Amino acid sequence: QEQLVESGGGLVQAGDSLRLSCAYSGRTFSSAAMGWFRQAPGKEREFVATITWSAGSTYYHDSVKGRFTISRDNAKNTVYLQMNSLKPEDTALYYCASATYYRGPWYVGRSAYYDYWGQGTRVTVSS
C-alpha cells in the first residue's frame, strides 16, 4: 500500500519562505511522477507543480513560477516544494500526489492523473 506523508506547513508572513516535504513509501516503488496540489477554503483543488522521478522534468502553475521550486531526492523517495515570496493567496491545504505512469506534460495538471494522495499540510500566509 503506497503512502504519502506531507510535512513542513505552517503559519508565515507574506514574503517568507517554507519548504514542504512529501515522503513516498510502499512495498514497491511504483511512482513515475509526483505532484503538489493545493485547495484554499471554498475553492477547488488546483495544480501547483509536478516533477518526474527519472528525468527530473518539472512543471508549474503560472501563479507560482519563479517563486516555487519542486525537487526530488530519489534516494529518500522524497519530493520537496520550496516556496519563496509567499503571498496571502498561497494560503491553502497542500497535498502531494503520486502518478504511477508518466503520460506527458498534458496530464500533469489534472488531479485524475494521480493515483495516490497524501493527507495534506496546511500553509497559512498572513498579510
mmCIF file of N, CA and C in Angstrom:
data_model
loop_
_atom_site.group_PDB
_atom_site.id
_atom_site.type_symbol
_atom_site.label_atom_id
_atom_site.label_comp_id
_atom_site.label_asym_id
_atom_site.label_seq_id
_atom_site.Cartn_x
_atom_site.Cartn_y
_atom_site.Cartn_z
ATOM 1 N N GLN A 1 0.841 -1.184 0.000
ATOM 2 C CA GLN A 1 0.000 0.000 0.000
ATOM 3 C C GLN A 1 0.884 1.245 0.000
ATOM 4 N N GLU A 2 0.745 2.046 -1.053
ATOM 5 C CA GLU A 2 1.545 3.263 -1.121
ATOM 6 C C GLU A 2 1.028 4.294 -0.132
ATOM 7 N N GLN A 3 1.955 5.022 0.441
ATOM 8 C CA GLN A 3 1.588 6.057 1.404
ATOM 9 C C GLN A 3 2.415 7.304 1.120
ATOM 10 N N LEU A 4 1.745 8.442 1.192
ATOM 11 C CA LEU A 4 2.407 9.725 1.010
ATOM 12 C C LEU A 4 2.194 10.543 2.272
ATOM 13 N N VAL A 5 3.266 11.071 2.816
ATOM 14 C CA VAL A 5 3.173 11.844 4.043
ATOM 15 C C VAL A 5 3.815 13.205 3.821
ATOM 16 N N GLU A 6 2.972 14.244 3.929
ATOM 17 C CA GLU A 6 3.474 15.608 3.765
ATOM 18 C C GLU A 6 3.879 16.193 5.109
ATOM 19 N N SER A 7 4.794 17.147 5.057
ATOM 20 C CA SER A 7 5.178 17.881 6.254
ATOM 21 C C SER A 7 5.741 19.229 5.828
ATOM 22 N N GLY A 8 5.878 20.121 6.810
ATOM 23 C CA GLY A 8 6.524 21.398 6.553
ATOM 24 C C GLY A 8 5.607 22.608 6.487
ATOM 25 N N GLY A 9 4.298 22.376 6.585
ATOM 26 C CA GLY A 9 3.388 23.510 6.555
ATOM 27 C C GLY A 9 3.495 24.345 7.816
ATOM 28 N N GLY A 10 2.841 25.498 7.783
ATOM 29 C CA GLY A 10 2.856 26.346 8.957
ATOM 30 C C GLY A 10 2.262 27.708 8.676
ATOM 31 N N LEU A 11 2.401 28.574 9.665
ATOM 32 C CA LEU A 11 1.907 29.954 9.578
ATOM 33 C C LEU A 11 3.110 30.880 9.373
ATOM 34 N N VAL A 12 3.087 31.619 8.287
ATOM 35 C CA VAL A 12 4.174 32.543 7.987
ATOM 36 C C VAL A 12 3.587 33.878 7.546
ATOM 37 N N GLN A 13 4.457 34.859 7.427
ATOM 38 C CA GLN A 13 4.044 36.170 6.946
ATOM 39 C C GLN A 13 4.338 36.293 5.453
ATOM 40 N N ALA A 14 3.637 37.206 4.822
ATOM 41 C CA ALA A 14 3.861 37.456 3.395
ATOM 42 C C ALA A 14 5.330 37.782 3.158
ATOM 43 N N GLY A 15 5.885 37.177 2.123
ATOM 44 C CA GLY A 15 7.295 37.367 1.791
ATOM 45 C C GLY A 15 8.213 36.306 2.362
ATOM 46 N N ASP A 16 7.709 35.526 3.301
ATOM 47 C CA ASP A 16 8.513 34.472 3.916
ATOM 48 C C ASP A 16 8.600 33.256 3.006
ATOM 49 N N SER A 17 9.368 32.274 3.467
ATOM 50 C CA SER A 17 9.547 31.028 2.725
ATOM 51 C C SER A 17 9.174 29.836 3.581
ATOM 52 N N LEU A 18 8.806 28.761 2.912
ATOM 53 C CA LEU A 18 8.542 27.473 3.547
ATOM 54 C C LEU A 18 9.009 26.384 2.604
ATOM 55 N N ARG A 19 9.390 25.245 3.163
ATOM 56 C CA ARG A 19 9.710 24.087 2.344
ATOM 57 C C ARG A 19 8.831 22.920 2.785
ATOM 58 N N LEU A 20 8.036 22.438 1.870
ATOM 59 C CA LEU A 20 7.205 21.274 2.119
ATOM 60 C C LEU A 20 7.944 20.022 1.671
ATOM 61 N N SER A 21 7.689 18.933 2.387
ATOM 62 C CA SER A 21 8.264 17.638 2.029
ATOM 63 C C SER A 21 7.151 16.632 1.856
ATOM 64 N N CYS A 22 7.391 15.667 0.989
ATOM 65 C CA CYS A 22 6.444 14.576 0.788
ATOM 66 C C CYS A 22 7.243 13.287 0.661
ATOM 67 N N ALA A 23 7.071 12.418 1.627
ATOM 68 C CA ALA A 23 7.786 11.143 1.638
ATOM 69 C C ALA A 23 6.883 10.040 1.092
ATOM 70 N N TYR A 24 7.409 9.323 0.106
ATOM 71 C CA TYR A 24 6.669 8.218 -0.517
ATOM 72 C C TYR A 24 7.135 6.901 0.095
ATOM 73 N N SER A 25 6.192 6.043 0.451
ATOM 74 C CA SER A 25 6.554 4.714 0.942
ATOM 75 C C SER A 25 5.571 3.697 0.394
ATOM 76 N N GLY A 26 6.046 2.456 0.250
ATOM 77 C CA GLY A 26 5.220 1.382 -0.254
ATOM 78 C C GLY A 26 6.026 0.112 -0.370
ATOM 79 N N ARG A 27 5.351 -0.993 -0.602
ATOM 80 C CA ARG A 27 6.053 -2.277 -0.718
ATOM 81 C C ARG A 27 7.006 -2.253 -1.896
ATOM 82 N N THR A 28 6.568 -1.698 -2.994
ATOM 83 C CA THR A 28 7.431 -1.494 -4.158
ATOM 84 C C THR A 28 7.286 -0.047 -4.598
ATOM 85 N N PHE A 29 8.319 0.452 -5.217
ATOM 86 C CA PHE A 29 8.262 1.834 -5.683
ATOM 87 C C PHE A 29 7.581 1.845 -7.038
ATOM 88 N N SER A 30 6.413 2.493 -7.080
ATOM 89 C CA SER A 30 5.639 2.470 -8.323
ATOM 90 C C SER A 30 5.155 3.864 -8.670
ATOM 91 N N SER A 31 6.050 4.802 -8.618
ATOM 92 C CA SER A 31 5.701 6.180 -8.937
ATOM 93 C C SER A 31 6.563 6.675 -10.083
ATOM 94 N N ALA A 32 5.938 7.349 -11.038
ATOM 95 C CA ALA A 32 6.667 7.948 -12.145
ATOM 96 C C ALA A 32 6.775 9.460 -11.994
ATOM 97 N N ALA A 33 5.817 10.044 -11.316
ATOM 98 C CA ALA A 33 5.809 11.494 -11.142
ATOM 99 C C ALA A 33 5.107 11.835 -9.839
ATOM 100 N N MET A 34 5.548 12.926 -9.247
ATOM 101 C CA MET A 34 4.936 13.407 -8.010
ATOM 102 C C MET A 34 4.497 14.846 -8.212
ATOM 103 N N GLY A 35 3.314 15.125 -7.722
ATOM 104 C CA GLY A 35 2.795 16.473 -7.882
ATOM 105 C C GLY A 35 2.382 17.094 -6.569
ATOM 106 N N TRP A 36 2.305 18.403 -6.584
ATOM 107 C CA TRP A 36 1.736 19.155 -5.463
ATOM 108 C C TRP A 36 0.488 19.875 -5.964
ATOM 109 N N PHE A 37 -0.561 19.759 -5.173
ATOM 110 C CA PHE A 37 -1.804 20.473 -5.414
ATOM 111 C C PHE A 37 -2.141 21.253 -4.153
ATOM 112 N N ARG A 38 -3.049 22.197 -4.278
ATOM 113 C CA ARG A 38 -3.490 22.931 -3.106
ATOM 114 C C ARG A 38 -4.975 23.238 -3.215
ATOM 115 N N GLN A 39 -5.584 23.391 -2.052
ATOM 116 C CA GLN A 39 -7.001 23.721 -2.007
ATOM 117 C C GLN A 39 -7.229 24.775 -0.939
ATOM 118 N N ALA A 40 -7.649 25.933 -1.380
ATOM 119 C CA ALA A 40 -7.966 27.020 -0.461
ATOM 120 C C ALA A 40 -9.413 26.881 -0.013
ATOM 121 N N PRO A 41 -9.755 27.459 1.135
ATOM 122 C CA PRO A 41 -11.134 27.366 1.625
ATOM 123 C C PRO A 41 -12.134 27.888 0.595
ATOM 124 N N GLY A 42 -13.135 27.077 0.318
ATOM 125 C CA GLY A 42 -14.175 27.486 -0.614
ATOM 126 C C GLY A 42 -13.796 27.405 -2.071
ATOM 127 N N LYS A 43 -12.625 26.863 -2.369
ATOM 128 C CA LYS A 43 -12.173 26.784 -3.757
ATOM 129 C C LYS A 43 -11.873 25.338 -4.133
ATOM 130 N N GLU A 44 -11.785 25.107 -5.431
ATOM 131 C CA GLU A 44 -11.448 23.779 -5.904
ATOM 132 C C GLU A 44 -9.945 23.532 -5.774
ATOM 133 N N ARG A 45 -9.599 22.262 -5.741
ATOM 134 C CA ARG A 45 -8.192 21.886 -5.696
ATOM 135 C C ARG A 45 -7.523 22.313 -6.999
ATOM 136 N N GLU A 46 -6.333 22.879 -6.885
ATOM 137 C CA GLU A 46 -5.634 23.329 -8.081
ATOM 138 C C GLU A 46 -4.201 22.810 -8.119
ATOM 139 N N PHE A 47 -3.722 22.619 -9.314
ATOM 140 C CA PHE A 47 -2.371 22.145 -9.562
ATOM 141 C C PHE A 47 -1.352 23.220 -9.170
ATOM 142 N N VAL A 48 -0.243 22.751 -8.576
ATOM 143 C CA VAL A 48 0.848 23.663 -8.221
ATOM 144 C C VAL A 48 2.109 23.330 -9.011
ATOM 145 N N ALA A 49 2.583 22.092 -8.878
ATOM 146 C CA ALA A 49 3.826 21.707 -9.550
ATOM 147 C C ALA A 49 3.927 20.190 -9.601
ATOM 148 N N THR A 50 4.721 19.694 -10.553
ATOM 149 C CA THR A 50 4.974 18.263 -10.689
ATOM 150 C C THR A 50 6.406 18.039 -11.116
ATOM 151 N N ILE A 51 6.956 16.895 -10.692
ATOM 152 C CA ILE A 51 8.294 16.508 -11.105
ATOM 153 C C ILE A 51 8.287 15.026 -11.427
ATOM 154 N N THR A 52 9.041 14.631 -12.451
ATOM 155 C CA THR A 52 9.175 13.213 -12.758
ATOM 156 C C THR A 52 10.392 12.664 -12.032
ATOM 157 N N TRP A 53 10.289 11.416 -11.599
ATOM 158 C CA TRP A 53 11.372 10.817 -10.820
ATOM 159 C C TRP A 53 12.616 10.587 -11.668
ATOM 160 N N SER A 54 12.441 10.102 -12.879
ATOM 161 C CA SER A 54 13.615 9.679 -13.654
ATOM 162 C C SER A 54 14.370 10.867 -14.231
ATOM 163 N N ALA A 55 13.712 11.684 -15.019
ATOM 164 C CA ALA A 55 14.401 12.785 -15.695
ATOM 165 C C ALA A 55 14.423 14.066 -14.873
ATOM 166 N N GLY A 56 13.576 14.128 -13.858
ATOM 167 C CA GLY A 56 13.500 15.363 -13.083
ATOM 168 C C GLY A 56 12.832 16.501 -13.836
ATOM 169 N N SER A 57 12.013 16.170 -14.822
ATOM 170 C CA SER A 57 11.277 17.210 -15.550
ATOM 171 C C SER A 57 10.285 17.881 -14.599
ATOM 172 N N THR A 58 10.186 19.187 -14.702
ATOM 173 C CA THR A 58 9.326 19.931 -13.788
ATOM 174 C C THR A 58 8.280 20.743 -14.539
ATOM 175 N N TYR A 59 7.161 20.917 -13.877
ATOM 176 C CA TYR A 59 6.041 21.656 -14.447
ATOM 177 C C TYR A 59 5.433 22.490 -13.328
ATOM 178 N N TYR A 60 5.019 23.704 -13.657
ATOM 179 C CA TYR A 60 4.489 24.623 -12.649
ATOM 180 C C TYR A 60 3.233 25.319 -13.155
ATOM 181 N N HIS A 61 2.366 25.636 -12.190
ATOM 182 C CA HIS A 61 1.252 26.526 -12.498
ATOM 183 C C HIS A 61 1.836 27.926 -12.661
ATOM 184 N N ASP A 62 1.240 28.698 -13.542
ATOM 185 C CA ASP A 62 1.766 30.035 -13.809
ATOM 186 C C ASP A 62 1.833 30.893 -12.560
ATOM 187 N N SER A 63 0.908 30.689 -11.627
ATOM 188 C CA SER A 63 0.835 31.539 -10.442
ATOM 189 C C SER A 63 2.010 31.346 -9.493
ATOM 190 N N VAL A 64 2.768 30.264 -9.653
ATOM 191 C CA VAL A 64 3.880 30.010 -8.735
ATOM 192 C C VAL A 64 5.234 30.008 -9.433
ATOM 193 N N LYS A 65 5.251 30.137 -10.749
ATOM 194 C CA LYS A 65 6.517 30.145 -11.480
ATOM 195 C C LYS A 65 7.408 31.285 -10.990
ATOM 196 N N GLY A 66 8.665 30.953 -10.763
ATOM 197 C CA GLY A 66 9.607 31.957 -10.277
ATOM 198 C C GLY A 66 9.625 32.093 -8.764
ATOM 199 N N ARG A 67 8.623 31.542 -8.090
ATOM 200 C CA ARG A 67 8.574 31.617 -6.620
ATOM 201 C C ARG A 67 8.721 30.244 -5.980
ATOM 202 N N PHE A 68 8.142 29.228 -6.589
ATOM 203 C CA PHE A 68 8.172 27.870 -6.036
ATOM 204 C C PHE A 68 9.124 27.012 -6.859
ATOM 205 N N THR A 69 9.775 26.076 -6.179
ATOM 206 C CA THR A 69 10.655 25.128 -6.856
ATOM 207 C C THR A 69 10.372 23.728 -6.334
ATOM 208 N N ILE A 70 10.095 22.820 -7.242
ATOM 209 C CA ILE A 70 9.885 21.422 -6.867
ATOM 210 C C ILE A 70 11.174 20.658 -7.151
ATOM 211 N N SER A 71 11.523 19.757 -6.233
ATOM 212 C CA SER A 71 12.724 18.950 -6.404
ATOM 213 C C SER A 71 12.483 17.577 -5.812
ATOM 214 N N ARG A 72 13.400 16.655 -6.117
ATOM 215 C CA ARG A 72 13.224 15.317 -5.547
ATOM 216 C C ARG A 72 14.568 14.757 -5.111
ATOM 217 N N ASP A 73 14.484 13.861 -4.127
ATOM 218 C CA ASP A 73 15.633 13.103 -3.652
ATOM 219 C C ASP A 73 15.302 11.641 -3.890
ATOM 220 N N ASN A 74 15.847 11.092 -4.964
ATOM 221 C CA ASN A 74 15.500 9.717 -5.329
ATOM 222 C C ASN A 74 15.920 8.710 -4.258
ATOM 223 N N ALA A 75 17.013 8.971 -3.596
ATOM 224 C CA ALA A 75 17.493 8.035 -2.571
ATOM 225 C C ALA A 75 16.539 7.964 -1.380
ATOM 226 N N LYS A 76 15.860 9.068 -1.118
ATOM 227 C CA LYS A 76 14.949 9.125 0.022
ATOM 228 C C LYS A 76 13.491 8.986 -0.395
ATOM 229 N N ASN A 77 13.235 8.858 -1.692
ATOM 230 C CA ASN A 77 11.853 8.799 -2.183
ATOM 231 C C ASN A 77 11.040 9.975 -1.656
ATOM 232 N N THR A 78 11.642 11.133 -1.687
ATOM 233 C CA THR A 78 11.022 12.324 -1.118
ATOM 234 C C THR A 78 11.031 13.462 -2.137
ATOM 235 N N VAL A 79 9.944 14.173 -2.175
ATOM 236 C CA VAL A 79 9.799 15.329 -3.044
ATOM 237 C C VAL A 79 9.625 16.566 -2.177
ATOM 238 N N TYR A 80 10.189 17.669 -2.641
ATOM 239 C CA TYR A 80 10.133 18.905 -1.880
ATOM 240 C C TYR A 80 9.466 20.002 -2.712
ATOM 241 N N LEU A 81 8.872 20.941 -1.992
ATOM 242 C CA LEU A 81 8.348 22.141 -2.637
ATOM 243 C C LEU A 81 8.884 23.336 -1.859
ATOM 244 N N GLN A 82 9.862 24.004 -2.428
ATOM 245 C CA GLN A 82 10.402 25.209 -1.828
ATOM 246 C C GLN A 82 9.538 26.385 -2.261
ATOM 247 N N MET A 83 8.969 27.059 -1.300
ATOM 248 C CA MET A 83 8.055 28.167 -1.586
ATOM 249 C C MET A 83 8.652 29.456 -1.055
ATOM 250 N N ASN A 84 8.981 30.356 -1.953
ATOM 251 C CA ASN A 84 9.544 31.645 -1.588
ATOM 252 C C ASN A 84 8.568 32.759 -1.917
ATOM 253 N N SER A 85 8.814 33.909 -1.331
ATOM 254 C CA SER A 85 7.980 35.090 -1.596
ATOM 255 C C SER A 85 6.503 34.750 -1.467
ATOM 256 N N LEU A 86 6.160 34.115 -0.375
ATOM 257 C CA LEU A 86 4.786 33.669 -0.184
ATOM 258 C C LEU A 86 3.821 34.841 -0.094
ATOM 259 N N LYS A 87 2.622 34.610 -0.608
ATOM 260 C CA LYS A 87 1.574 35.626 -0.630
ATOM 261 C C LYS A 87 0.367 35.096 0.127
ATOM 262 N N PRO A 88 -0.482 35.976 0.627
ATOM 263 C CA PRO A 88 -1.695 35.501 1.301
ATOM 264 C C PRO A 88 -2.528 34.564 0.427
ATOM 265 N N GLU A 89 -2.517 34.770 -0.870
ATOM 266 C CA GLU A 89 -3.304 33.911 -1.764
ATOM 267 C C GLU A 89 -2.702 32.517 -1.922
ATOM 268 N N ASP A 90 -1.525 32.281 -1.348
ATOM 269 C CA ASP A 90 -0.953 30.935 -1.324
ATOM 270 C C ASP A 90 -1.504 30.107 -0.164
ATOM 271 N N THR A 91 -2.280 30.735 0.687
ATOM 272 C CA THR A 91 -2.873 30.028 1.826
ATOM 273 C C THR A 91 -3.779 28.905 1.331
ATOM 274 N N ALA A 92 -3.510 27.691 1.801
ATOM 275 C CA ALA A 92 -4.267 26.532 1.342
ATOM 276 C C ALA A 92 -3.790 25.287 2.074
ATOM 277 N N LEU A 93 -4.525 24.221 1.869
ATOM 278 C CA LEU A 93 -4.083 22.890 2.277
ATOM 279 C C LEU A 93 -3.332 22.310 1.086
ATOM 280 N N TYR A 94 -2.084 21.961 1.286
ATOM 281 C CA TYR A 94 -1.223 21.475 0.209
ATOM 282 C C TYR A 94 -1.144 19.949 0.269
ATOM 283 N N TYR A 95 -1.429 19.329 -0.860
ATOM 284 C CA TYR A 95 -1.399 17.881 -0.978
ATOM 285 C C TYR A 95 -0.291 17.453 -1.945
ATOM 286 N N CYS A 96 0.351 16.349 -1.636
ATOM 287 C CA CYS A 96 1.197 15.747 -2.653
ATOM 288 C C CYS A 96 0.475 14.520 -3.210
ATOM 289 N N ALA A 97 0.836 14.166 -4.423
ATOM 290 C CA ALA A 97 0.173 13.072 -5.111
ATOM 291 C C ALA A 97 1.182 12.335 -5.982
ATOM 292 N N SER A 98 0.921 11.055 -6.178
ATOM 293 C CA SER A 98 1.817 10.213 -6.964
ATOM 294 C C SER A 98 1.083 9.645 -8.169
ATOM 295 N N ALA A 99 1.746 9.701 -9.324
ATOM 296 C CA ALA A 99 1.204 9.103 -10.538
ATOM 297 C C ALA A 99 2.045 7.885 -10.898
ATOM 298 N N THR A 100 1.392 6.775 -11.139
ATOM 299 C CA THR A 100 2.117 5.537 -11.442
ATOM 300 C C THR A 100 2.791 5.603 -12.807
ATOM 301 N N TYR A 101 2.186 6.300 -13.747
ATOM 302 C CA TYR A 101 2.732 6.397 -15.096
ATOM 303 C C TYR A 101 2.881 7.864 -15.480
ATOM 304 N N TYR A 102 3.909 8.142 -16.249
ATOM 305 C CA TYR A 102 4.089 9.486 -16.779
ATOM 306 C C TYR A 102 3.552 9.498 -18.200
ATOM 307 N N ARG A 103 2.532 10.298 -18.418
ATOM 308 C CA ARG A 103 1.890 10.325 -19.736
ATOM 309 C C ARG A 103 2.197 11.586 -20.528
ATOM 310 N N GLY A 104 3.044 12.439 -19.962
ATOM 311 C CA GLY A 104 3.411 13.646 -20.690
ATOM 312 C C GLY A 104 2.852 14.884 -20.041
ATOM 313 N N PRO A 105 3.355 16.039 -20.453
ATOM 314 C CA PRO A 105 3.005 17.298 -19.788
ATOM 315 C C PRO A 105 1.525 17.649 -19.859
ATOM 316 N N TRP A 106 0.812 17.114 -20.824
ATOM 317 C CA TRP A 106 -0.610 17.464 -20.958
ATOM 318 C C TRP A 106 -1.410 17.007 -19.743
ATOM 319 N N TYR A 107 -0.943 15.975 -19.057
ATOM 320 C CA TYR A 107 -1.737 15.364 -17.989
ATOM 321 C C TYR A 107 -1.349 15.826 -16.589
ATOM 322 N N VAL A 108 -0.173 16.403 -16.418
ATOM 323 C CA VAL A 108 0.344 16.577 -15.059
ATOM 324 C C VAL A 108 -0.489 17.534 -14.217
ATOM 325 N N GLY A 109 -1.246 18.412 -14.829
ATOM 326 C CA GLY A 109 -2.055 19.359 -14.083
ATOM 327 C C GLY A 109 -3.414 18.835 -13.689
ATOM 328 N N ARG A 110 -3.719 17.616 -14.086
ATOM 329 C CA ARG A 110 -5.049 17.045 -13.826
ATOM 330 C C ARG A 110 -4.997 16.133 -12.611
ATOM 331 N N SER A 111 -5.828 16.385 -11.616
ATOM 332 C CA SER A 111 -5.794 15.577 -10.395
ATOM 333 C C SER A 111 -6.153 14.121 -10.682
ATOM 334 N N ALA A 112 -6.969 13.872 -11.694
ATOM 335 C CA ALA A 112 -7.375 12.500 -12.012
ATOM 336 C C ALA A 112 -6.205 11.648 -12.498
ATOM 337 N N TYR A 113 -5.134 12.276 -12.889
ATOM 338 C CA TYR A 113 -3.938 11.583 -13.378
ATOM 339 C C TYR A 113 -3.181 10.875 -12.249
ATOM 340 N N TYR A 114 -3.403 11.307 -11.030
ATOM 341 C CA TYR A 114 -2.641 10.807 -9.894
ATOM 342 C C TYR A 114 -3.396 9.695 -9.177
ATOM 343 N N ASP A 115 -2.637 8.708 -8.726
ATOM 344 C CA ASP A 115 -3.237 7.510 -8.146
ATOM 345 C C ASP A 115 -3.277 7.527 -6.629
ATOM 346 N N TYR A 116 -2.346 8.190 -5.997
ATOM 347 C CA TYR A 116 -2.267 8.194 -4.535
ATOM 348 C C TYR A 116 -2.085 9.629 -4.053
ATOM 349 N N TRP A 117 -2.693 9.884 -2.898
ATOM 350 C CA TRP A 117 -2.679 11.232 -2.338
ATOM 351 C C TRP A 117 -2.311 11.190 -0.862
ATOM 352 N N GLY A 118 -1.633 12.243 -0.413
ATOM 353 C CA GLY A 118 -1.380 12.401 1.000
ATOM 354 C C GLY A 118 -2.547 13.086 1.686
ATOM 355 N N GLN A 119 -2.404 13.283 2.980
ATOM 356 C CA GLN A 119 -3.475 13.884 3.781
ATOM 357 C C GLN A 119 -3.447 15.401 3.756
ATOM 358 N N GLY A 120 -2.327 15.967 3.343
ATOM 359 C CA GLY A 120 -2.241 17.410 3.232
ATOM 360 C C GLY A 120 -1.509 18.054 4.395
ATOM 361 N N THR A 121 -0.908 19.189 4.108
ATOM 362 C CA THR A 121 -0.277 20.007 5.138
ATOM 363 C C THR A 121 -0.706 21.453 4.909
ATOM 364 N N ARG A 122 -1.060 22.115 5.991
ATOM 365 C CA ARG A 122 -1.664 23.441 5.857
ATOM 366 C C ARG A 122 -0.616 24.537 5.829
ATOM 367 N N VAL A 123 -0.801 25.438 4.895
ATOM 368 C CA VAL A 123 0.046 26.628 4.777
ATOM 369 C C VAL A 123 -0.844 27.852 4.915
ATOM 370 N N THR A 124 -0.488 28.705 5.864
ATOM 371 C CA THR A 124 -1.224 29.948 6.073
ATOM 372 C C THR A 124 -0.258 31.111 5.973
ATOM 373 N N VAL A 125 -0.573 32.036 5.089
ATOM 374 C CA VAL A 125 0.276 33.204 4.876
ATOM 375 C C VAL A 125 -0.496 34.448 5.290
ATOM 376 N N SER A 126 -0.007 35.129 6.296
ATOM 377 C CA SER A 126 -0.675 36.335 6.777
ATOM 378 C C SER A 126 -0.102 37.564 6.079
ATOM 379 N N SER A 127 -0.944 38.569 5.935
ATOM 380 C CA SER A 127 -0.515 39.802 5.240
ATOM 381 C C SER A 127 0.089 40.794 6.207
#
